[in-house]
Short mmCIF file of C-alpha atoms and ligand atoms in Angstrom, two decimals:
data_model
loop_
_atom_site.label_atom_id
_atom_site.label_comp_id
_atom_site.label_asym_id
_atom_site.label_seq_id
_atom_site.Cartn_x
_atom_site.Cartn_y
_atom_site.Cartn_z
CA UNK A 24 114.86 112.57 117.41
CA UNK A 25 117.32 111.91 114.46
CA UNK A 26 114.90 111.56 111.63
CA UNK A 27 116.78 109.02 108.74
CA UNK A 28 113.36 107.55 107.13
CA UNK A 29 112.75 110.42 104.34
CA UNK A 30 111.96 107.68 101.94
CA UNK A 31 109.05 106.53 104.16
CA UNK A 32 107.76 110.19 104.53
CA UNK A 33 109.04 113.57 104.84
CA UNK A 34 108.01 116.84 106.88
CA UNK A 35 105.56 119.11 105.29
CA UNK A 36 107.52 122.10 103.73
CA UNK A 37 106.32 125.74 105.16
CA UNK A 38 105.58 126.59 101.69
CA UNK A 39 103.27 123.82 101.17
CA UNK A 40 101.77 124.58 104.92
CA UNK A 41 101.02 128.29 103.88
CA UNK A 42 99.68 127.19 100.49
CA UNK A 43 97.08 124.80 102.44
CA UNK A 44 95.99 126.87 105.31
CA UNK A 45 93.47 129.23 103.36
CA UNK A 46 91.52 126.26 101.98
CA UNK A 47 91.26 124.48 105.50
CA UNK A 48 89.63 127.80 106.66
CA UNK A 49 87.91 130.48 105.01
CA UNK A 50 88.25 129.34 101.27
CA UNK A 51 86.41 126.28 101.84
CA UNK A 52 84.46 126.25 98.49
CA UNK A 53 83.78 123.20 96.46
CA UNK A 54 85.56 123.70 92.89
CA UNK A 55 82.33 122.41 91.51
CA UNK A 56 80.25 125.25 92.86
CA UNK A 57 79.47 128.15 90.24
CA UNK A 58 79.53 130.97 92.88
CA UNK A 59 82.31 133.03 93.67
CA UNK A 60 83.92 130.68 96.71
CA UNK A 61 83.44 127.61 94.37
CA UNK A 62 85.36 129.64 91.61
CA UNK A 63 87.86 130.40 93.76
CA UNK A 64 88.55 126.76 94.89
CA UNK A 65 88.62 126.02 90.89
CA UNK A 66 91.07 128.56 90.41
CA UNK A 67 93.32 126.85 92.91
CA UNK A 68 93.23 123.76 91.62
CA UNK A 69 93.79 124.90 87.99
CA UNK A 70 96.93 127.17 89.28
CA UNK A 71 98.14 123.84 91.30
CA UNK A 72 97.96 122.18 87.90
CA UNK A 73 99.78 124.83 85.89
CA UNK A 74 102.32 124.71 88.53
CA UNK A 75 102.97 120.89 88.47
CA UNK A 76 102.86 120.74 84.94
CA UNK A 77 105.56 123.32 84.82
CA UNK A 78 107.68 121.19 87.07
CA UNK A 79 107.25 118.00 85.22
CA UNK A 80 107.55 119.68 81.46
CA UNK A 81 103.91 118.43 80.98
CA UNK A 82 100.80 120.35 79.59
CA UNK A 83 98.16 121.19 82.46
CA UNK A 84 95.61 118.76 80.89
CA UNK A 85 98.02 116.21 81.43
CA UNK A 86 98.16 116.27 85.24
CA UNK A 87 95.54 114.64 87.35
CA UNK A 88 95.55 115.18 91.38
CA UNK A 89 94.93 111.77 93.38
CA UNK A 90 95.10 110.39 96.91
CA UNK A 91 98.81 109.53 96.63
CA UNK A 92 101.32 107.31 95.09
CA UNK A 93 99.19 104.19 95.60
CA UNK A 94 96.27 105.66 93.60
CA UNK A 95 98.20 107.25 90.71
CA UNK A 96 99.95 103.71 90.20
CA UNK A 97 96.73 101.68 90.33
CA UNK A 98 95.01 104.15 88.15
CA UNK A 99 97.34 104.32 85.36
CA UNK A 100 98.15 100.79 85.46
CA UNK A 101 94.70 99.29 85.30
CA UNK A 102 93.36 102.31 83.42
CA UNK A 103 95.85 102.29 80.58
CA UNK A 104 95.80 98.23 80.42
CA UNK A 105 91.85 97.89 80.68
CA UNK A 106 91.59 100.58 77.93
CA UNK A 107 93.93 98.95 75.32
CA UNK A 108 92.81 95.28 75.87
CA UNK A 109 89.17 96.91 75.46
CA UNK A 110 90.59 98.11 71.98
CA UNK A 111 91.68 94.99 71.16
CA UNK A 112 95.39 95.95 71.33
CA UNK A 113 96.55 92.82 73.45
CA UNK A 114 96.68 91.69 77.24
CA UNK A 115 100.42 91.40 77.98
CA UNK A 116 101.94 93.96 80.74
CA UNK A 117 105.68 93.98 81.56
CA UNK A 118 106.78 95.11 85.23
CA UNK A 119 109.81 94.55 87.30
CA UNK A 120 110.38 92.46 90.53
CA UNK A 121 111.73 95.44 92.33
CA UNK A 122 108.33 97.65 92.33
CA UNK A 123 106.84 98.95 95.19
CA UNK A 124 103.90 96.59 96.42
CA UNK A 125 101.40 99.15 94.93
CA UNK A 126 102.98 98.10 91.36
CA UNK A 127 103.33 94.68 92.40
CA UNK A 128 99.85 94.07 93.39
CA UNK A 129 98.24 95.87 90.74
CA UNK A 130 99.90 93.49 88.40
CA UNK A 131 98.83 90.84 90.35
CA UNK A 132 95.21 91.62 89.99
CA UNK A 133 95.73 92.31 86.38
CA UNK A 134 97.09 88.70 86.07
CA UNK A 135 93.81 87.33 88.10
CA UNK A 136 91.80 89.29 85.60
CA UNK A 137 93.22 87.45 82.89
CA UNK A 138 96.27 89.91 81.78
CA UNK A 139 99.55 87.95 81.02
CA UNK A 140 102.15 89.44 83.10
CA UNK A 141 106.16 89.27 82.62
CA UNK A 142 107.85 90.31 85.79
CA UNK A 143 111.63 91.32 85.23
CA UNK A 144 114.34 90.66 87.50
CA UNK A 145 117.52 92.83 88.20
CA UNK A 146 121.21 92.88 88.64
CA UNK A 147 122.77 92.79 91.82
CA UNK A 148 122.53 96.54 92.09
CA UNK A 149 118.68 96.50 91.62
CA UNK A 150 118.84 97.67 87.97
CA UNK A 151 116.76 95.85 85.04
CA UNK A 152 118.31 95.28 81.82
CA UNK A 153 117.33 97.09 78.74
CA UNK A 154 117.97 93.94 76.85
CA UNK A 155 115.98 91.81 78.67
CA UNK A 156 113.11 94.52 78.48
CA UNK A 157 113.38 94.60 74.62
CA UNK A 158 113.38 90.74 74.55
CA UNK A 159 110.05 90.84 76.87
CA UNK A 160 108.09 92.97 74.17
CA UNK A 161 105.68 90.63 71.78
CA UNK A 162 102.95 91.48 69.76
CA UNK A 163 99.88 92.19 72.30
CA UNK A 164 102.17 93.99 74.85
CA UNK A 165 100.13 96.90 75.96
CA UNK A 166 101.67 98.44 78.82
CA UNK A 167 105.04 98.62 80.56
CA UNK A 168 105.73 99.75 84.19
CA UNK A 169 108.94 100.41 85.54
CA UNK A 170 109.90 102.46 88.26
CA UNK A 171 112.25 105.53 88.11
CA UNK A 172 113.69 105.56 91.85
CA UNK A 173 113.49 102.04 94.08
CA UNK A 174 112.35 102.96 97.50
CA UNK A 175 114.41 100.60 99.16
CA UNK A 176 118.03 100.53 97.68
CA UNK A 177 117.38 103.87 95.60
CA UNK A 178 118.56 102.17 92.43
CA UNK A 179 117.56 104.37 89.22
CA UNK A 180 116.12 102.54 86.46
CA UNK A 181 116.86 103.61 82.66
CA UNK A 182 113.51 104.75 82.03
CA UNK A 183 114.55 106.91 78.84
CA UNK A 184 116.40 103.93 77.39
CA UNK A 185 113.14 101.71 77.96
CA UNK A 186 111.15 104.66 76.52
CA UNK A 187 113.63 104.46 73.24
CA UNK A 188 113.01 100.88 72.75
CA UNK A 189 109.14 101.17 73.18
CA UNK A 190 109.50 103.92 70.40
CA UNK A 191 111.67 101.43 67.91
CA UNK A 192 109.34 98.59 68.68
CA UNK A 193 106.30 100.98 67.68
CA UNK A 194 108.24 101.91 64.56
CA UNK A 195 109.04 98.71 63.47
CA UNK A 196 105.87 96.45 64.67
CA UNK A 197 103.53 99.24 64.30
CA UNK A 198 102.42 98.66 67.92
CA UNK A 199 101.99 101.03 70.69
CA UNK A 200 102.92 100.19 74.32
CA UNK A 201 102.46 102.53 77.07
CA UNK A 202 105.13 103.24 79.30
CA UNK A 203 104.35 104.20 83.07
CA UNK A 204 106.89 104.97 85.63
CA UNK A 205 106.57 105.13 89.65
CA UNK A 206 108.45 108.44 90.16
CA UNK A 207 107.30 108.73 93.94
CA UNK A 208 111.00 108.68 95.29
CA UNK A 209 112.55 110.84 92.81
CA UNK A 210 111.47 114.49 93.48
CA UNK A 211 113.95 116.67 95.14
CA UNK A 212 116.74 114.38 93.88
CA UNK A 213 116.39 113.88 90.09
CA UNK A 214 115.12 116.08 87.41
CA UNK A 215 111.65 114.70 86.49
CA UNK A 216 110.99 116.02 82.73
CA UNK A 217 108.35 113.55 81.29
CA UNK A 218 109.49 114.55 77.78
CA UNK A 219 113.19 113.65 78.34
CA UNK A 220 111.93 110.38 80.23
CA UNK A 221 109.44 109.68 77.43
CA UNK A 222 106.95 108.19 79.56
CA UNK A 223 103.17 107.93 78.93
CA UNK A 224 102.05 108.19 82.43
CA UNK A 225 104.35 108.93 85.81
CA UNK A 226 102.99 108.74 89.59
CA UNK A 227 104.10 111.16 92.33
CA UNK A 228 103.23 111.14 96.15
CA UNK A 229 103.29 114.49 97.78
CA UNK A 230 104.41 113.64 101.21
CA UNK A 231 107.73 112.16 99.97
CA UNK A 232 108.73 115.84 98.90
CA UNK A 233 107.35 117.62 101.70
CA UNK A 234 103.80 117.98 100.73
CA UNK A 235 100.76 116.73 102.70
CA UNK A 236 100.00 112.88 103.17
CA UNK A 237 97.00 111.67 100.79
CA UNK A 238 98.05 113.56 97.77
CA UNK A 239 99.35 112.66 94.74
CA UNK A 240 99.76 113.30 91.11
CA UNK A 241 99.28 111.09 87.98
CA UNK A 242 100.79 112.37 84.66
CA UNK A 243 99.28 110.98 81.80
CA UNK A 244 100.32 112.12 78.46
CA UNK A 245 97.55 113.39 75.93
CA UNK A 246 95.96 110.75 73.68
CA UNK A 247 97.07 107.66 75.86
CA UNK A 248 94.26 105.08 75.84
CA UNK A 249 93.03 105.33 79.63
CA UNK A 250 89.59 104.06 81.53
CA UNK A 251 88.90 105.91 85.10
CA UNK A 252 89.14 103.77 87.99
CA UNK A 253 86.92 106.00 90.08
CA UNK A 254 83.71 106.82 88.63
CA UNK A 255 81.33 109.44 90.01
CA UNK A 256 81.13 113.15 89.11
CA UNK A 257 83.03 114.65 86.13
CA UNK A 258 86.19 116.10 88.39
CA UNK A 259 89.59 115.89 86.92
CA UNK A 260 88.70 116.22 83.23
CA UNK A 261 86.28 113.26 83.63
CA UNK A 262 89.24 110.88 84.28
CA UNK A 263 89.33 110.90 88.22
CA UNK A 264 86.06 111.36 90.12
CA UNK A 265 85.53 112.93 93.61
CA UNK A 266 85.38 116.41 95.00
CA UNK A 267 88.91 117.61 94.99
CA UNK A 268 91.31 117.75 97.62
CA UNK A 269 91.92 121.40 97.33
CA UNK A 270 94.09 122.11 100.16
CA UNK A 271 96.23 118.84 99.46
CA UNK A 272 96.37 119.97 95.62
CA UNK A 273 97.54 123.36 96.75
CA UNK A 274 100.34 121.94 98.92
CA UNK A 275 101.28 119.40 96.60
CA UNK A 276 102.01 122.17 94.07
CA UNK A 277 103.76 124.25 96.28
CA UNK A 278 106.02 121.47 97.87
CA UNK A 279 106.71 120.14 94.07
CA UNK A 280 107.55 123.73 93.14
CA UNK A 281 110.58 123.80 95.91
CA UNK A 282 111.67 120.22 95.40
CA UNK A 283 112.16 120.84 91.73
CA UNK A 284 114.60 123.70 92.36
CA UNK A 285 118.19 123.35 93.67
CA UNK A 286 118.30 119.65 92.95
CA UNK A 287 121.92 119.62 92.20
CA UNK A 288 123.04 121.59 95.16
CA UNK A 289 120.96 119.54 97.75
CA UNK A 290 121.88 116.50 95.80
CA UNK A 291 125.35 116.86 96.32
CA UNK A 292 125.22 117.87 100.04
CA UNK A 293 123.14 114.74 101.03
CA UNK A 294 125.39 112.57 98.87
CA UNK A 295 128.03 113.60 100.81
CA UNK A 296 126.41 112.86 104.46
CA UNK A 297 125.71 109.59 102.93
CA UNK A 298 129.01 108.80 101.94
CA UNK A 299 130.10 110.01 105.62
CA UNK A 300 127.29 107.46 106.89
CA UNK A 301 128.33 104.81 104.80
CA UNK A 302 132.12 104.79 105.39
CA UNK A 303 131.71 105.45 108.82
CA UNK A 304 129.56 102.31 109.27
CA UNK A 305 132.04 100.14 107.02
CA UNK A 306 134.84 101.29 109.44
CA UNK A 307 133.44 101.04 112.40
CA UNK A 308 131.14 97.76 112.27
CA UNK A 309 132.35 94.52 111.26
CA UNK A 310 130.18 92.38 109.14
CA UNK A 311 128.45 95.23 107.49
CA UNK A 312 127.92 95.59 103.80
CA UNK A 313 126.30 97.87 101.55
CA UNK A 314 123.11 96.47 99.44
CA UNK A 315 122.28 98.23 96.14
CA UNK A 316 124.62 100.55 93.94
CA UNK A 317 126.17 103.73 95.22
CA UNK A 318 126.73 105.54 91.81
CA UNK A 319 123.24 104.79 89.74
CA UNK A 320 120.99 105.96 92.54
CA UNK A 321 119.11 108.71 94.46
CA UNK A 322 121.66 110.35 96.95
CA UNK A 323 119.90 110.15 99.88
CA UNK A 324 119.19 106.20 100.15
CA UNK A 325 121.94 104.02 102.20
CA UNK A 326 120.55 100.20 102.65
CA UNK A 327 123.26 98.32 104.66
CA UNK A 328 123.13 94.70 105.90
CA UNK A 329 124.50 93.76 109.52
CA UNK A 330 125.74 90.18 109.66
CA UNK A 331 123.85 88.30 112.54
CA UNK A 332 121.03 90.60 113.39
CA UNK A 333 117.09 90.63 112.41
CA UNK A 334 116.50 94.45 111.38
CA UNK A 335 113.32 95.02 113.45
CA UNK A 336 115.66 94.49 116.45
CA UNK A 337 117.96 96.86 115.59
CA UNK A 338 114.99 99.31 114.29
CA UNK A 339 113.64 99.39 118.09
CA UNK A 340 117.15 99.77 119.73
CA UNK A 341 117.93 102.79 117.84
CA UNK A 342 114.37 103.90 118.35
CA UNK A 343 115.17 103.71 122.01
CA UNK A 344 118.42 106.10 121.55
CA UNK A 345 115.88 108.30 119.26
CA UNK A 346 117.06 107.29 116.09
CA UNK A 347 114.15 106.55 113.46
CA UNK A 348 115.17 104.35 110.54
CA UNK A 349 113.59 101.40 108.44
CA UNK A 350 113.76 98.01 108.36
CA UNK A 351 114.06 96.26 104.80
CA UNK A 352 112.86 92.86 105.92
CA UNK A 353 110.36 91.91 108.49
CA UNK A 354 110.28 89.18 110.74
CA UNK A 355 106.89 88.21 112.51
CA UNK A 356 105.98 84.83 114.64
CA UNK A 357 109.80 83.90 113.75
CA UNK A 358 108.84 83.97 110.07
CA UNK A 359 111.28 86.06 108.08
CA UNK A 360 109.96 87.95 105.53
CA UNK A 361 112.78 89.20 103.60
CA UNK A 362 112.37 92.25 101.29
CA UNK A 363 111.46 91.33 97.81
CA UNK A 364 113.66 93.83 96.38
CA UNK A 365 116.69 92.46 98.10
CA UNK A 366 115.69 88.68 97.02
CA UNK A 367 115.42 89.90 93.52
CA UNK A 368 118.88 91.30 93.69
CA UNK A 369 120.14 88.04 94.91
CA UNK A 370 121.21 89.39 98.35
CA UNK A 371 121.36 85.92 100.38
CA UNK A 372 118.36 85.64 102.99
CA UNK A 373 120.61 85.77 106.06
CA UNK A 374 121.97 89.08 104.93
CA UNK A 375 118.51 90.52 103.64
CA UNK A 376 116.89 89.92 107.17
CA UNK A 377 119.65 92.20 108.71
CA UNK A 378 119.10 94.98 106.55
CA UNK A 379 118.44 98.69 107.49
CA UNK A 380 117.36 101.58 105.37
CA UNK A 381 118.92 104.89 106.31
CA UNK A 382 117.24 107.48 104.25
CA UNK A 383 118.28 111.34 104.42
CA UNK A 384 116.52 114.20 103.88
CA UNK A 385 117.12 118.03 103.57
CA UNK A 386 116.85 118.58 107.06
CA UNK A 387 119.58 115.87 107.96
CA UNK A 388 122.92 117.31 109.61
CA UNK A 389 126.35 116.04 109.89
CA UNK A 390 126.17 116.12 113.57
CA UNK A 391 123.32 113.68 113.20
CA UNK A 392 125.37 111.64 110.95
CA UNK A 393 128.21 111.30 113.63
CA UNK A 394 125.83 110.80 116.47
CA UNK A 395 124.38 107.73 114.50
CA UNK A 396 127.91 106.73 113.92
CA UNK A 397 128.66 107.14 117.28
CA UNK A 398 125.61 104.78 118.74
CA UNK A 399 125.50 102.34 115.93
CA UNK A 400 128.42 99.76 116.92
CA UNK A 401 127.27 99.43 120.21
CA UNK A 402 123.59 99.11 119.14
CA UNK A 403 124.33 96.58 116.34
CA UNK A 404 126.45 94.61 119.00
CA UNK A 405 123.47 94.53 121.08
CA UNK A 406 121.10 93.51 118.55
CA UNK A 407 123.58 90.80 117.66
CA UNK A 408 122.99 89.16 121.09
CA UNK A 409 119.16 89.65 120.95
CA UNK A 410 118.80 88.20 117.38
CA UNK A 411 120.94 85.17 118.12
CA UNK A 412 121.48 84.87 114.23
CA UNK A 413 125.29 83.38 113.44
CA UNK A 414 127.34 86.35 112.47
CA UNK A 415 129.14 85.95 109.13
CA UNK A 416 126.41 83.42 107.97
N1 PLP B 11 105.62 103.82 95.17
C1 PLP B 11 107.14 104.08 96.04
C2 PLP B 11 108.25 104.00 95.31
C3 PLP B 11 106.99 104.53 97.27
O1 PLP B 11 107.85 104.45 97.75
C4 PLP B 11 105.72 104.50 97.78
C5 PLP B 11 105.62 104.80 99.40
O2 PLP B 11 105.89 104.23 100.11
C6 PLP B 11 104.55 104.42 97.04
C7 PLP B 11 104.68 104.36 95.86
C8 PLP B 11 103.03 104.77 97.96
O3 PLP B 11 102.84 105.93 97.92
P1 PLP B 11 101.69 106.68 98.78
O4 PLP B 11 102.01 106.55 100.34
O5 PLP B 11 101.14 107.94 98.64
O6 PLP B 11 100.19 105.80 98.68
#
């Protein structure tokens, strides 16, 4: 199999597996236990917290372990918005049209609960405007949630600039707005330093960087107004109840430690492979076009539209050739469901429904890229026949 869907998930790193195994076996204690095996589990969780904090430039007490990116995003958004509004600070939040569904849908829920939500658009590359962000601020804004790197097109948002706008706003208007970022697609490709980014909350998902599925991280800056989403025992410093996933936490920390080193070399190698794939496709497949920008982005993502195809058809044909890629948009029962990200970028619907996301990873080789390039023109041709959409439309 040639796997080019690393943005969906990635294989478990050997270091993560090693770190997890003892806790799936003899070291099975509950961290709340006061006896030796419980203290051992608690020590493992504490050690993992320390490691993750070091990777992100945070304090250990600012790191919470969760069940993944979705939980972290929901917890941060609901928890901060709710606490701020209860404190009488307001009920307006700002988000963007290109967030992952976790961010989009939690904002919709806040709207149903009576919050006012401003959803910022983006330019043709998927980037939001800092000026537009500034103009959206008003008295009563309590939270902004803007993702760091987009999962469909890889575009990186100007988070540090947005944080600076919020600092100015706090100084001028005396009104604090918390900033959350969904950084799920960033580890292994971008340095993540919460101080440099200037965020109050940041979400990660372990399986995107070689950790286990169902395990995530929420950075929550000290003194950020917050109300827990999950209630129960006092785990995670009273902020996230539930017996800790000790093996998952150990694997998450081990994977993040590896992902956080050698970023420049890793990115340069994978960027080179992406460019080879992109240039090869554009040269050999007429009617192909890149979506998103290729400079201000994570280096492993390549989103391409092929005129005249439905992406699900091409995903299936490539799967039959042993190549795993992802479709940007779905087509079900003859109804097109174009990607909300491509729509926000102003990509015409006919092009959006023919979009494929190739996401490369550490395991990707030059031979694999060449193999995909050899197969693709034929399979795009076959997909065009099956899809019966007008080419060039
Ligand atoms: N945010 C982004 C940008 C993602 O790509 C994903 C996963 O696809 C998530 C959030 C959700 O993460 P998880 O799968 O850990 O719930």
